[in-house]
Amino acid sequence: MILRRASLPTEGELVVGTVTKVFDYGSYLVLDEYNNLQAYLPWSEVASKWVTNIKSVIKEKQKIIVKVIRVDQRKNSVDVSLKKVNDDERKKKLLAWKKAQKADKILEIVAKKLGKTEKQAYEEVGWKLEDKFGDIMKGLENAIKDNGKTLEELQVPEVWVKPLLEEVSKHIEEKKFKVTKTVVFRAFGEKGIDDIKNAFIKSIEEVPKEYQVKIYTIGAPRYRIDVLGEDVKKAEVEAERIIKNLKTITYNNEHFEFKVLIK
């Protein structure tokens, strides 16, 4: 369960709620991020246009994104609005909610392995990452990239570091950008195929290991060169490096014919 340090949300905050009861003058929902705190959604805050039946807009057990419009700390009560949430806000909050759920799952799994409570997971790891990066998942992703340096800088207890990195790596899909070049490449003579293969191998020798290079035949003499990397601009640089190397290999060599079809 996602834990917040505050027991109540703040006015203007976007929150995720699950509708528990719908009646003529509004509905009740529980706030998923605030320990299932009950909130009230007045009928007047359901939709910007008039509706004759509130159940045509919301239903029980439905998850909705709402905006907090009133907080009574003395009574521990919250009023929310559905109509004050625009599409862009809804999409961003939903994305943030999914990331928070993923981070919560990771913390829960590692906490169980270490014999710790979920609250300890948030106190010793989660909230420290949230303070620095804005959300916990972003902090965990950064920790993977710098091999745990982030966790050490935030003084996360050492017992968490290794199991956290191992677990996070199972849940993160690295986004790869692909740059494609299409070329015509011929080699004349009995060993033409081998010569082309060797030329391709030599052309990619200088490409750093963090980039993945795939070369396909799309019907000889045409070939496709794909370079995959986390940074599209840097992947483009490496693709151009390969093309430059191939041009160098084939320049003034009557044994080869080479040209780029798509730059």
GROMACS .gro file of C-alpha atoms in nm:
model
  263
    1MET     CA    1   0.000   0.000   0.000
    2ILE     CA    2   0.135   0.341  -0.099
    3LEU     CA    3   0.226   0.542   0.211
    4ARG     CA    4   0.216   0.919   0.250
    5ARG     CA    5   0.380   1.110   0.530
    6ALA     CA    6   0.077   1.339   0.559
    7SER     CA    7  -0.251   1.195   0.682
    8LEU     CA    8  -0.454   1.442   0.474
    9PRO     CA    9  -0.410   1.575   0.119
   10THR     CA   10  -0.381   1.947   0.047
   11GLU     CA   11  -0.631   2.168  -0.134
   12GLY     CA   12  -0.571   2.161  -0.509
   13GLU     CA   13  -0.397   1.823  -0.495
   14LEU     CA   14  -0.491   1.556  -0.749
   15VAL     CA   15  -0.569   1.222  -0.585
   16VAL     CA   16  -0.679   0.873  -0.687
   17GLY     CA   17  -1.008   0.760  -0.538
   18THR     CA   18  -1.224   0.449  -0.546
   19VAL     CA   19  -1.599   0.514  -0.546
   20THR     CA   20  -1.768   0.330  -0.259
   21LYS     CA   21  -2.122   0.471  -0.263
   22VAL     CA   22  -2.329   0.671  -0.512
   23PHE     CA   23  -2.650   0.846  -0.410
   24ASP     CA   24  -2.876   1.126  -0.537
   25TYR     CA   25  -2.669   1.418  -0.406
   26GLY     CA   26  -2.317   1.292  -0.461
   27SER     CA   27  -2.091   1.002  -0.376
   28TYR     CA   28  -1.834   0.879  -0.127
   29LEU     CA   29  -1.496   0.750  -0.224
   30VAL     CA   30  -1.182   0.635  -0.047
   31LEU     CA   31  -0.848   0.793  -0.131
   32ASP     CA   32  -0.608   0.517  -0.233
   33GLU     CA   33  -0.297   0.718  -0.146
   34TYR     CA   34  -0.416   0.823   0.200
   35ASN     CA   35  -0.485   0.497   0.379
   36ASN     CA   36  -0.837   0.477   0.231
   37LEU     CA   37  -0.943   0.808   0.385
   38GLN     CA   38  -1.308   0.878   0.298
   39ALA     CA   39  -1.383   1.179   0.076
   40TYR     CA   40  -1.709   1.335  -0.038
   41LEU     CA   41  -1.783   1.420  -0.401
   42PRO     CA   42  -2.085   1.656  -0.425
   43TRP     CA   43  -2.319   1.620  -0.723
   44SER     CA   44  -2.234   1.976  -0.828
   45GLU     CA   45  -1.869   1.872  -0.866
   46VAL     CA   46  -1.933   1.559  -1.075
   47ALA     CA   47  -1.963   1.711  -1.422
   48SER     CA   48  -1.934   2.052  -1.587
   49LYS     CA   49  -2.261   1.995  -1.772
   50TRP     CA   50  -2.597   1.905  -1.623
   51VAL     CA   51  -2.661   1.534  -1.571
   52THR     CA   52  -2.997   1.387  -1.474
   53ASN     CA   53  -2.848   1.072  -1.323
   54ILE     CA   54  -2.517   1.077  -1.136
   55LYS     CA   55  -2.478   0.702  -1.198
   56SER     CA   56  -2.439   0.773  -1.569
   57VAL     CA   57  -2.107   0.942  -1.485
   58ILE     CA   58  -1.964   0.740  -1.195
   59LYS     CA   59  -2.025   0.393  -1.057
   60GLU     CA   60  -1.935   0.209  -0.738
   61LYS     CA   61  -1.587   0.047  -0.734
   62GLN     CA   62  -1.477   0.282  -1.015
   63LYS     CA   63  -1.135   0.446  -0.979
   64ILE     CA   64  -1.133   0.817  -1.061
   65ILE     CA   65  -0.890   1.108  -1.052
   66VAL     CA   66  -1.028   1.398  -0.848
   67LYS     CA   67  -0.907   1.733  -0.719
   68VAL     CA   68  -0.921   1.821  -0.350
   69ILE     CA   69  -1.136   2.133  -0.299
   70ARG     CA   70  -1.175   2.140   0.080
   71VAL     CA   71  -0.988   1.993   0.376
   72ASP     CA   72  -1.116   2.006   0.733
   73GLN     CA   73  -0.828   1.896   0.954
   74ARG     CA   74  -1.037   1.913   1.270
   75LYS     CA   75  -1.299   1.673   1.135
   76ASN     CA   76  -1.048   1.481   0.923
   77SER     CA   77  -1.276   1.522   0.621
   78VAL     CA   78  -1.212   1.598   0.255
   79ASP     CA   79  -1.430   1.719  -0.032
   80VAL     CA   80  -1.325   1.657  -0.391
   81SER     CA   81  -1.420   1.756  -0.744
   82LEU     CA   82  -1.428   1.547  -1.060
   83LYS     CA   83  -1.522   1.825  -1.301
   84LYS     CA   84  -1.224   2.042  -1.205
   85VAL     CA   85  -0.979   1.782  -1.341
   86ASN     CA   86  -0.893   1.834  -1.708
   87ASP     CA   87  -0.777   1.561  -1.947
   88ASP     CA   88  -0.409   1.656  -1.927
   89GLU     CA   89  -0.412   1.653  -1.547
   90ARG     CA   90  -0.593   1.319  -1.547
   91LYS     CA   91  -0.336   1.156  -1.778
   92LYS     CA   92  -0.038   1.290  -1.582
   93LYS     CA   93  -0.183   1.182  -1.248
   94LEU     CA   94  -0.266   0.836  -1.380
   95LEU     CA   95   0.090   0.795  -1.505
   96ALA     CA   96   0.229   0.914  -1.170
   97TRP     CA   97  -0.006   0.674  -0.988
   98LYS     CA   98   0.114   0.377  -1.193
   99LYS     CA   99   0.476   0.468  -1.122
  100ALA     CA  100   0.399   0.501  -0.752
  101GLN     CA  101   0.237   0.157  -0.753
  102LYS     CA  102   0.543   0.005  -0.921
  103ALA     CA  103   0.777   0.168  -0.669
  104ASP     CA  104   0.556   0.053  -0.381
  105LYS     CA  105   0.566  -0.305  -0.509
  106ILE     CA  106   0.946  -0.298  -0.528
  107LEU     CA  107   0.978  -0.160  -0.175
  108GLU     CA  108   0.731  -0.418  -0.045
  109ILE     CA  109   0.920  -0.711  -0.201
  110VAL     CA  110   1.260  -0.597  -0.073
  111ALA     CA  111   1.121  -0.515   0.273
  112LYS     CA  112   0.989  -0.871   0.306
  113LYS     CA  113   1.327  -1.013   0.205
  114LEU     CA  114   1.495  -0.802   0.473
  115GLY     CA  115   1.234  -0.872   0.739
  116LYS     CA  116   1.133  -0.507   0.755
  117THR     CA  117   0.793  -0.337   0.753
  118GLU     CA  118   0.660  -0.134   0.463
  119LYS     CA  119   0.672   0.177   0.681
  120GLN     CA  120   1.043   0.116   0.739
  121ALA     CA  121   1.087   0.083   0.362
  122TYR     CA  122   0.939   0.428   0.310
  123GLU     CA  123   1.125   0.586   0.601
  124GLU     CA  124   1.465   0.440   0.515
  125VAL     CA  125   1.440   0.450   0.134
  126GLY     CA  126   1.120   0.572  -0.032
  127TRP     CA  127   1.071   0.916   0.118
  128LYS     CA  128   1.441   1.000   0.082
  129LEU     CA  129   1.417   0.931  -0.292
  130GLU     CA  130   1.089   1.122  -0.315
  131ASP     CA  131   1.243   1.430  -0.152
  132LYS     CA  132   1.531   1.437  -0.401
  133PHE     CA  133   1.365   1.326  -0.726
  134GLY     CA  134   0.999   1.416  -0.684
  135ASP     CA  135   0.883   1.055  -0.705
  136ILE     CA  136   1.024   0.729  -0.574
  137MET     CA  137   1.034   0.541  -0.904
  138LYS     CA  138   1.243   0.811  -1.068
  139GLY     CA  139   1.487   0.782  -0.780
  140LEU     CA  140   1.506   0.403  -0.814
  141GLU     CA  141   1.567   0.434  -1.189
  142ASN     CA  142   1.848   0.679  -1.120
  143ALA     CA  143   1.998   0.440  -0.864
  144ILE     CA  144   2.018   0.170  -1.133
  145LYS     CA  145   2.196   0.406  -1.373
  146ASP     CA  146   2.464   0.504  -1.121
  147ASN     CA  147   2.491   0.157  -0.966
  148GLY     CA  148   2.363   0.260  -0.625
  149LYS     CA  149   2.559   0.584  -0.582
  150THR     CA  150   2.231   0.773  -0.538
  151LEU     CA  151   2.133   0.547  -0.248
  152GLU     CA  152   2.468   0.596  -0.078
  153GLU     CA  153   2.450   0.976  -0.116
  154LEU     CA  154   2.105   0.976   0.047
  155GLN     CA  155   2.242   0.763   0.332
  156VAL     CA  156   2.011   0.472   0.262
  157PRO     CA  157   2.119   0.190   0.498
  158GLU     CA  158   2.365  -0.041   0.322
  159VAL     CA  159   2.146  -0.346   0.383
  160TRP     CA  160   1.896  -0.209   0.128
  161VAL     CA  161   2.133  -0.128  -0.158
  162LYS     CA  162   2.212  -0.464  -0.320
  163PRO     CA  163   1.862  -0.622  -0.294
  164LEU     CA  164   1.704  -0.297  -0.414
  165LEU     CA  165   1.922  -0.278  -0.724
  166GLU     CA  166   1.853  -0.643  -0.801
  167GLU     CA  167   1.477  -0.599  -0.765
  168VAL     CA  168   1.456  -0.268  -0.952
  169SER     CA  169   1.641  -0.416  -1.251
  170LYS     CA  170   1.361  -0.675  -1.284
  171HIS     CA  171   1.094  -0.406  -1.311
  172ILE     CA  172   1.257  -0.150  -1.539
  173GLU     CA  173   1.237  -0.169  -1.915
  174GLU     CA  174   1.507   0.050  -2.065
  175LYS     CA  175   1.373   0.273  -2.338
  176LYS     CA  176   1.577   0.228  -2.655
  177PHE     CA  177   1.583   0.459  -2.956
  178LYS     CA  178   1.655   0.318  -3.299
  179VAL     CA  179   1.839   0.490  -3.583
  180THR     CA  180   1.824   0.317  -3.921
  181LYS     CA  181   2.047   0.347  -4.227
  182THR     CA  182   1.980   0.165  -4.554
  183VAL     CA  183   2.269   0.099  -4.791
  184VAL     CA  184   2.353  -0.071  -5.118
  185PHE     CA  185   2.663  -0.287  -5.076
  186ARG     CA  186   2.816  -0.517  -5.336
  187ALA     CA  187   3.144  -0.706  -5.338
  188PHE     CA  188   3.265  -0.867  -5.658
  189GLY     CA  189   3.451  -1.195  -5.675
  190GLU     CA  190   3.419  -1.546  -5.537
  191LYS     CA  191   3.441  -1.434  -5.173
  192GLY     CA  192   3.207  -1.138  -5.213
  193ILE     CA  193   2.971  -1.240  -4.931
  194ASP     CA  194   3.258  -1.293  -4.687
  195ASP     CA  195   3.414  -0.961  -4.785
  196ILE     CA  196   3.086  -0.778  -4.715
  197LYS     CA  197   3.051  -0.956  -4.382
  198ASN     CA  198   3.406  -0.867  -4.280
  199ALA     CA  199   3.356  -0.506  -4.387
  200PHE     CA  200   3.047  -0.478  -4.166
  201ILE     CA  201   3.232  -0.634  -3.872
  202LYS     CA  202   3.521  -0.391  -3.911
  203SER     CA  203   3.285  -0.092  -3.945
  204ILE     CA  204   3.129  -0.147  -3.602
  205GLU     CA  205   3.448  -0.219  -3.404
  206GLU     CA  206   3.464   0.136  -3.265
  207VAL     CA  207   3.097   0.150  -3.156
  208PRO     CA  208   3.072   0.159  -2.773
  209LYS     CA  209   2.927  -0.150  -2.607
  210GLU     CA  210   2.621   0.035  -2.474
  211TYR     CA  211   2.491   0.060  -2.831
  212GLN     CA  212   2.335  -0.240  -3.000
  213VAL     CA  213   2.398  -0.275  -3.374
  214LYS     CA  214   2.190  -0.501  -3.595
  215ILE     CA  215   2.254  -0.550  -3.966
  216TYR     CA  216   1.996  -0.717  -4.191
  217THR     CA  217   1.980  -0.803  -4.557
  218ILE     CA  218   1.658  -0.670  -4.709
  219GLY     CA  219   1.724  -0.827  -5.046
  220ALA     CA  220   2.082  -0.818  -5.170
  221PRO     CA  221   2.249  -0.584  -5.241
  222ARG     CA  222   2.042  -0.374  -4.996
  223TYR     CA  223   2.116  -0.387  -4.624
  224ARG     CA  224   1.961  -0.220  -4.320
  225ILE     CA  225   2.176  -0.102  -4.031
  226ASP     CA  226   1.996  -0.042  -3.699
  227VAL     CA  227   2.168   0.128  -3.405
  228LEU     CA  228   1.984   0.113  -3.072
  229GLY     CA  229   2.067   0.332  -2.772
  230GLU     CA  230   1.918   0.528  -2.483
  231ASP     CA  231   1.999   0.864  -2.647
  232VAL     CA  232   1.869   0.911  -3.003
  233LYS     CA  233   2.123   1.184  -3.091
  234LYS     CA  234   2.416   0.973  -2.975
  235ALA     CA  235   2.274   0.670  -3.159
  236GLU     CA  236   2.266   0.885  -3.474
  237VAL     CA  237   2.634   0.971  -3.421
  238GLU     CA  238   2.723   0.602  -3.396
  239ALA     CA  239   2.519   0.519  -3.708
  240GLU     CA  240   2.707   0.790  -3.899
  241ARG     CA  241   3.034   0.649  -3.766
  242ILE     CA  242   2.948   0.309  -3.917
  243ILE     CA  243   2.861   0.467  -4.253
  244LYS     CA  244   3.185   0.667  -4.249
  245ASN     CA  245   3.385   0.351  -4.175
  246LEU     CA  246   3.216   0.164  -4.460
  247LYS     CA  247   3.292   0.451  -4.698
  248THR     CA  248   3.656   0.442  -4.589
  249ILE     CA  249   3.677   0.066  -4.642
  250THR     CA  250   3.523   0.083  -4.991
  251TYR     CA  251   3.677   0.412  -5.112
  252ASN     CA  252   3.868   0.374  -5.442
  253ASN     CA  253   3.830  -0.003  -5.419
  254GLU     CA  254   3.697  -0.151  -5.743
  255HIS     CA  255   3.614  -0.470  -5.555
  256PHE     CA  256   3.326  -0.291  -5.378
  257GLU     CA  257   3.020  -0.087  -5.469
  258PHE     CA  258   2.872   0.110  -5.180
  259LYS     CA  259   2.616   0.389  -5.141
  260VAL     CA  260   2.373   0.512  -4.879
  261LEU     CA  261   2.004   0.505  -4.974
  262ILE     CA  262   1.859   0.664  -4.660
  263LYS     CA  263   2.068   0.895  -4.445
   0.00000   0.00000   0.00000
